[in-house]
XYZ file of N, CA and C in Angstrom:
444
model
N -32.387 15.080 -0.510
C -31.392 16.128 -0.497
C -30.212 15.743 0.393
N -30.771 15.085 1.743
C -29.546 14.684 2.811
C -28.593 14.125 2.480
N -29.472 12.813 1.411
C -28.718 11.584 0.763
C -27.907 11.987 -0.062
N -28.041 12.783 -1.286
C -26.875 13.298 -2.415
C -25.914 14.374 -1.503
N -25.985 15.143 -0.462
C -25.418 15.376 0.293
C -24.580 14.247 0.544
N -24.964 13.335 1.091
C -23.725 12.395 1.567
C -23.018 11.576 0.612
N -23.991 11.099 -0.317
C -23.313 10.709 -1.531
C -22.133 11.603 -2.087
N -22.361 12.870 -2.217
C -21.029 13.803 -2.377
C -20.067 13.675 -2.042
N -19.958 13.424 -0.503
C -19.283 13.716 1.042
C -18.483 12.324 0.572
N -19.450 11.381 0.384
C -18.636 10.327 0.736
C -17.604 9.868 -1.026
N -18.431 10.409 -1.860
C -17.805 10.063 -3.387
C -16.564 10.985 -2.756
N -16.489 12.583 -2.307
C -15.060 12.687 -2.405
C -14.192 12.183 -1.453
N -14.382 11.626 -0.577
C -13.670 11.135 0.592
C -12.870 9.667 -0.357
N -13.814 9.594 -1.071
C -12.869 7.851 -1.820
C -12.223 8.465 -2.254
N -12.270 9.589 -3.298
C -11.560 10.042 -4.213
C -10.232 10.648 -3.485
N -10.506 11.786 -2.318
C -8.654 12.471 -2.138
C -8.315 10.508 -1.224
N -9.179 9.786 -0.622
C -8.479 8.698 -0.188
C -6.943 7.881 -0.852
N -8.146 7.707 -2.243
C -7.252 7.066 -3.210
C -6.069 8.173 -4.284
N -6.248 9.570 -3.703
C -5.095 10.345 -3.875
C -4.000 9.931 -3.241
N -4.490 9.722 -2.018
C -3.082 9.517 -1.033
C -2.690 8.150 -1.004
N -3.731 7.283 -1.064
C -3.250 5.914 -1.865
C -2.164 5.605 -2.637
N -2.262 6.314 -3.561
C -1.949 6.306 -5.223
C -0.125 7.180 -4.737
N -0.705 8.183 -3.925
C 1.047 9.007 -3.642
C 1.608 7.983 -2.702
N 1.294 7.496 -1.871
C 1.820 6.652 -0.806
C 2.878 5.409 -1.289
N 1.569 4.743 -2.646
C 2.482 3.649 -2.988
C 3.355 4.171 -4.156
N 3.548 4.822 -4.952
C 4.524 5.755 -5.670
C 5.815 5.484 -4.678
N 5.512 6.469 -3.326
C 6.699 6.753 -2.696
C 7.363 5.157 -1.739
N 6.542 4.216 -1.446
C 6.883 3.297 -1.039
C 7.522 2.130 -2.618
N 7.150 2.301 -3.625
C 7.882 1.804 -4.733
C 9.609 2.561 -4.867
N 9.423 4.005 -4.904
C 10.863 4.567 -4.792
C 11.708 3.707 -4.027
N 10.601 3.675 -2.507
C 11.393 2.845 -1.656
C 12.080 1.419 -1.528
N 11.387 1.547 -2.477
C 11.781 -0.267 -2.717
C 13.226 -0.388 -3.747
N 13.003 1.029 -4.571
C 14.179 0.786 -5.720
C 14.963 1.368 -4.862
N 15.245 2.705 -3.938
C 16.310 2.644 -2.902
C 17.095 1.783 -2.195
N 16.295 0.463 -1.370
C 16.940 -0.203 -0.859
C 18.166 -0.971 -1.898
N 17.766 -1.443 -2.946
C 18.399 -2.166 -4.069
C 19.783 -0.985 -4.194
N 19.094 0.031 -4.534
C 20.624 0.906 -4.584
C 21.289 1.736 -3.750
N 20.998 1.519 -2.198
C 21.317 1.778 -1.290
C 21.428 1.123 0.063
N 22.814 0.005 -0.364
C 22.731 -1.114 0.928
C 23.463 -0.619 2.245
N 23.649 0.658 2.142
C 24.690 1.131 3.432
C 23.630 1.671 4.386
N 21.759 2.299 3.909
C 21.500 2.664 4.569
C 20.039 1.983 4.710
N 20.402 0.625 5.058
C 19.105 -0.177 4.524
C 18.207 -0.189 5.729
N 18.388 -0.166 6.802
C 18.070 0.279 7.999
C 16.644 1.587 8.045
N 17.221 2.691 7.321
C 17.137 3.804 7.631
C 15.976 3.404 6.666
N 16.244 3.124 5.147
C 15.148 2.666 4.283
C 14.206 2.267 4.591
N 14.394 0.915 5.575
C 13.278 0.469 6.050
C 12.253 0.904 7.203
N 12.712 1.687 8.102
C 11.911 2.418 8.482
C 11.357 3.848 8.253
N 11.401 4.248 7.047
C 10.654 4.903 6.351
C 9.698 4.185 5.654
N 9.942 2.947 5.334
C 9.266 2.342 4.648
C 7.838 1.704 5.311
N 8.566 1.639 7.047
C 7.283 1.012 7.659
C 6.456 2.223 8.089
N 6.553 3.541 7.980
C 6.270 4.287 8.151
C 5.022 5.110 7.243
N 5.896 4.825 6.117
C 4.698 4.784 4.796
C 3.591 3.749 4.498
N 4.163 2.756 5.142
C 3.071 1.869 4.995
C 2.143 1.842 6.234
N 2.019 2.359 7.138
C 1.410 2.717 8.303
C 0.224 3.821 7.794
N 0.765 5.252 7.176
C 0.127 6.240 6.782
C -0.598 5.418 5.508
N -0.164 4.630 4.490
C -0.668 3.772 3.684
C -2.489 3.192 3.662
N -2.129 2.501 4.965
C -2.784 1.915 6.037
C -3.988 2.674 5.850
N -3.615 3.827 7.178
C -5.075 4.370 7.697
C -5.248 5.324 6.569
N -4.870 5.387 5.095
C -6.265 6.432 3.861
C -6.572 5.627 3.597
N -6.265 3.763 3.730
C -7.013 2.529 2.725
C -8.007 2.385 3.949
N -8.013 2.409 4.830
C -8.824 1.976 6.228
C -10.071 3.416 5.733
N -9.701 4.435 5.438
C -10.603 5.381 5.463
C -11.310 5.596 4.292
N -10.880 5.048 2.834
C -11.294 4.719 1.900
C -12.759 3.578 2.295
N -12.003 2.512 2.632
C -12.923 1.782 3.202
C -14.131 1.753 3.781
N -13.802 2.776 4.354
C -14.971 2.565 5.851
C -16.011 3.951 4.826
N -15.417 4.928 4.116
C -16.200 5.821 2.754
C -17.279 5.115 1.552
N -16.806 3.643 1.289
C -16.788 2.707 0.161
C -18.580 2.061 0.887
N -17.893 1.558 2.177
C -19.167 0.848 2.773
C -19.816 1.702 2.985
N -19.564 3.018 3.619
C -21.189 4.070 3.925
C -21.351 4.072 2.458
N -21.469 4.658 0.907
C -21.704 4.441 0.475
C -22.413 3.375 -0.378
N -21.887 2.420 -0.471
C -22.589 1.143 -0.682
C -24.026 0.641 -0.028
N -24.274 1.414 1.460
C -25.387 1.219 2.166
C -26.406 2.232 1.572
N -25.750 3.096 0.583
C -26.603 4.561 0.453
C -27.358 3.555 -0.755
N -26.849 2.853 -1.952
C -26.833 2.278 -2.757
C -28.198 0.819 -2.829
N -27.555 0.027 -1.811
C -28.282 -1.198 -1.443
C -27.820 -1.561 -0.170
N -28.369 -1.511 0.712
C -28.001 -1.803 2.047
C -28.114 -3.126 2.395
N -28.815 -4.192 1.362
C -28.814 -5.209 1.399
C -27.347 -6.100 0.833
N -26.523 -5.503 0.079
C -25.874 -5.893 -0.440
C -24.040 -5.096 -0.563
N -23.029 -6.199 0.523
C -21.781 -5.287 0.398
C -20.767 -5.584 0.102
N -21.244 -6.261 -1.232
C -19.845 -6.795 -2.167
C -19.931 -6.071 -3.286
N -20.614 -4.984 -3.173
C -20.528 -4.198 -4.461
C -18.754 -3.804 -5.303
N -18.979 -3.879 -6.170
C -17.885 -3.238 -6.860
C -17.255 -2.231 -6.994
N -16.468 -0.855 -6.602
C -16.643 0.181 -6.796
C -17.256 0.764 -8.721
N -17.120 0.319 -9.541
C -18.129 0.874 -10.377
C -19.232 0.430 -10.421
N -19.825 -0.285 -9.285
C -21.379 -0.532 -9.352
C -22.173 0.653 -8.627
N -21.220 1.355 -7.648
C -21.932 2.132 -6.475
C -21.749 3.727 -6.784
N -21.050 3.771 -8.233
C -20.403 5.586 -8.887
C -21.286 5.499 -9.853
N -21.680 6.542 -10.456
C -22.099 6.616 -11.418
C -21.676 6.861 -12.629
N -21.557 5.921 -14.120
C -20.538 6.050 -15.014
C -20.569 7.158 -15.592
N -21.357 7.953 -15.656
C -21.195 9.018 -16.528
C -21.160 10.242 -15.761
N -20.256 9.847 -14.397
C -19.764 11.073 -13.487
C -18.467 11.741 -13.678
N -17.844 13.294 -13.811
C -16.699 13.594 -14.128
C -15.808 12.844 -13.098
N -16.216 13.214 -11.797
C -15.759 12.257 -10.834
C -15.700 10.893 -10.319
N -16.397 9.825 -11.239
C -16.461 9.117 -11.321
C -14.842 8.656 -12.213
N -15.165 8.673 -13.105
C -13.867 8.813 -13.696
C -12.635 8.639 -13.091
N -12.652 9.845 -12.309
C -11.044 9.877 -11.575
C -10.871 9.261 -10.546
N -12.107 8.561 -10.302
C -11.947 7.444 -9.056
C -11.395 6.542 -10.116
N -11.868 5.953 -10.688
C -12.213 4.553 -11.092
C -10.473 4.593 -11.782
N -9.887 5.703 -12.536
C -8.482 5.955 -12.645
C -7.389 5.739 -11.503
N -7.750 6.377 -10.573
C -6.986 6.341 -9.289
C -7.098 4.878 -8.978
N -8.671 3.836 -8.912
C -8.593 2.973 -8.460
C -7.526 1.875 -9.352
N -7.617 1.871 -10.779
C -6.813 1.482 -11.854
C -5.176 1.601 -11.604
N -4.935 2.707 -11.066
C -3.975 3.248 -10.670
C -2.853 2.354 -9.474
N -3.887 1.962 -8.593
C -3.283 1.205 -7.430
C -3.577 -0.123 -7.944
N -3.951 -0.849 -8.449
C -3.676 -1.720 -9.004
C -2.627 -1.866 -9.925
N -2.647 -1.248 -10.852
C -0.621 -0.971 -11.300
C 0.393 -0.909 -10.267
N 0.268 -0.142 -9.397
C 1.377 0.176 -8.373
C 1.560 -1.071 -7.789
N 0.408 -1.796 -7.501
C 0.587 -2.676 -6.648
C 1.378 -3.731 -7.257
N 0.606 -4.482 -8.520
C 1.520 -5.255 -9.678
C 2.865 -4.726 -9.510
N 3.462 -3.730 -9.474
C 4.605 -2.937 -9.823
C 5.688 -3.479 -8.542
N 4.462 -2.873 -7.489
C 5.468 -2.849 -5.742
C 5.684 -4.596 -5.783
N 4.735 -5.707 -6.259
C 5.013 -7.637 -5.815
C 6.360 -7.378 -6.524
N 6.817 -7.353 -8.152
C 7.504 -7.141 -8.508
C 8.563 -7.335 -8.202
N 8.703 -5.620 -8.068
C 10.161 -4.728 -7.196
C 10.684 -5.934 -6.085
N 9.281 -5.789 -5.003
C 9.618 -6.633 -3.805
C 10.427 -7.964 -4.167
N 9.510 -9.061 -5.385
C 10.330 -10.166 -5.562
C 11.718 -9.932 -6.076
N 12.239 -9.194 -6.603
C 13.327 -8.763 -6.945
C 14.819 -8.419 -6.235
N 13.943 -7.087 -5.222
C 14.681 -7.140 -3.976
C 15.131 -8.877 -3.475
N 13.915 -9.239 -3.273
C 14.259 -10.566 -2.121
C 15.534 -11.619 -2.688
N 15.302 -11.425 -4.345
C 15.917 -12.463 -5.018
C 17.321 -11.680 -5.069
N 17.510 -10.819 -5.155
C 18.844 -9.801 -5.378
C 19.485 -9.928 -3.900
N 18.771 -10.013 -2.905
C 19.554 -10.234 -1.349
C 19.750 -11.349 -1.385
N 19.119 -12.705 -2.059
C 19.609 -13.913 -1.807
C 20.723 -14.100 -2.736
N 20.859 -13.351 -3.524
C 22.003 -13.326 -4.660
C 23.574 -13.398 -4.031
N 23.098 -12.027 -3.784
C 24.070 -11.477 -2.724
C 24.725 -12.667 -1.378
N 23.865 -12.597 -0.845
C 24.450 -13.866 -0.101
C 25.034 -14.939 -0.721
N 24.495 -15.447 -1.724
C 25.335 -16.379 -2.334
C 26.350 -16.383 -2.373
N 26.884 -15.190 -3.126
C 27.806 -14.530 -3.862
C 28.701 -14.039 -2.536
N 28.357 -13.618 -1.534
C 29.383 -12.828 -0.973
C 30.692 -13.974 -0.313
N 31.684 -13.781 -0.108
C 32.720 -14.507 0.274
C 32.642 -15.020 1.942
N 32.700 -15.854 1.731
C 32.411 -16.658 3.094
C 33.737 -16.238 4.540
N 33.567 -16.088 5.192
C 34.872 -15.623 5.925
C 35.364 -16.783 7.030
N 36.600 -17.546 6.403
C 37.086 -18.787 6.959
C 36.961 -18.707 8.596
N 37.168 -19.782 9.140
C 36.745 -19.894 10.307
C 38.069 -19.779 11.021
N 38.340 -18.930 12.281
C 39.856 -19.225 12.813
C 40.138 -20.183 13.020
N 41.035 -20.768 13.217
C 41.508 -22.438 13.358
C 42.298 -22.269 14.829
N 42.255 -23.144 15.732
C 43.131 -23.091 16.621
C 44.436 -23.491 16.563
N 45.518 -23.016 16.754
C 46.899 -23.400 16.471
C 47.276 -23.753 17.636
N 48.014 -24.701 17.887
C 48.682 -25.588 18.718
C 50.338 -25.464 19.093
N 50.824 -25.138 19.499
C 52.110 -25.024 19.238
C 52.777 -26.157 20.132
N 53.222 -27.112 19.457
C 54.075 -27.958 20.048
C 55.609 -28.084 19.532
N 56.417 -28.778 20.747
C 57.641 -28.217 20.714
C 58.005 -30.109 20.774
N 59.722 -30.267 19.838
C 59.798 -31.806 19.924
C 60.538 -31.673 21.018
N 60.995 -33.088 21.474
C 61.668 -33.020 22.419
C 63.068 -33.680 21.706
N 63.983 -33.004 22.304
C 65.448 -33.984 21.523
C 65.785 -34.925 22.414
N 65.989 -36.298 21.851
C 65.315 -37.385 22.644
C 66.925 -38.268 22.567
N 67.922 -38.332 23.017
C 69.045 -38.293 22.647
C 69.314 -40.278 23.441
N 69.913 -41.076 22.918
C 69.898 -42.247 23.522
C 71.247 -43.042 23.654
């Protein structure tokens, strides 16, 4: 009884985990197409961005640490399980994990992407932008009228 108790506990803890997963990298992808179309406030972008990826962070850290108590409920001998080795397939909730988990794997494909894009679009840019000549020092010399 304790055990499907925790099995519960811990099946939904993956599940709102990889809710906030799934919203996190959504909003850190926006972020990524912002910077591209917003170079005046790229600054500001980016620390929202490290910000999201911080909160990012600790629901994948807590997913995690949900994934392994589970997995011990499962086979405690063994913790390379898969997440559809340790759900059960013919769970409603099963399902919407294994979606959500599907889910961040798109995003993620999505966010390398974006990112290589960005990087290649700033090196563009540099290319492209006009180089700004260097001052030159001017000399001013005067002849002399040299009369003989």
């Amino acid at each position: 009884m304790a055990s499907q108790k925790n099995w519960n506990q811990l099946h939904e803890e993956i599940k709102i985990n990889l809710q906030k997963e799934v919203y996190l990298m959504r909003e850190l992808l926006a972020n990524l197409h912002q910077e591209v179309l917003d170079k005046e406030h790229s600054i500001q972008i980016m620390q929202q961005r490290q910000s999201l990826l911080e909160r990012l962070n600790q629901a994948r850290e807590l997913r995690l640490v949900a994934t392994q108590k589970l997995e011990t409920l499962i086979d405690p001998s063994n913790k390379d399980l898969k997440l559809e080795q340790i759900m059960p397939l013919d769970d409603e909730q099963t399902t919407e994990v294994l979606s959500l988990n599907d889910q961040l794997g798109a995003l993620t494909k999505k966010m390398n992407q974006q990112n290589m894009d960005n990087q290649s679009s700033l090196k563009q840019e540099r290319r492209l932008k006009p180089k700004t000549p260097k001052k030159k020092t001017a000399i001013a010399t005067q002849e002399k009228n040299t009369q003989s």
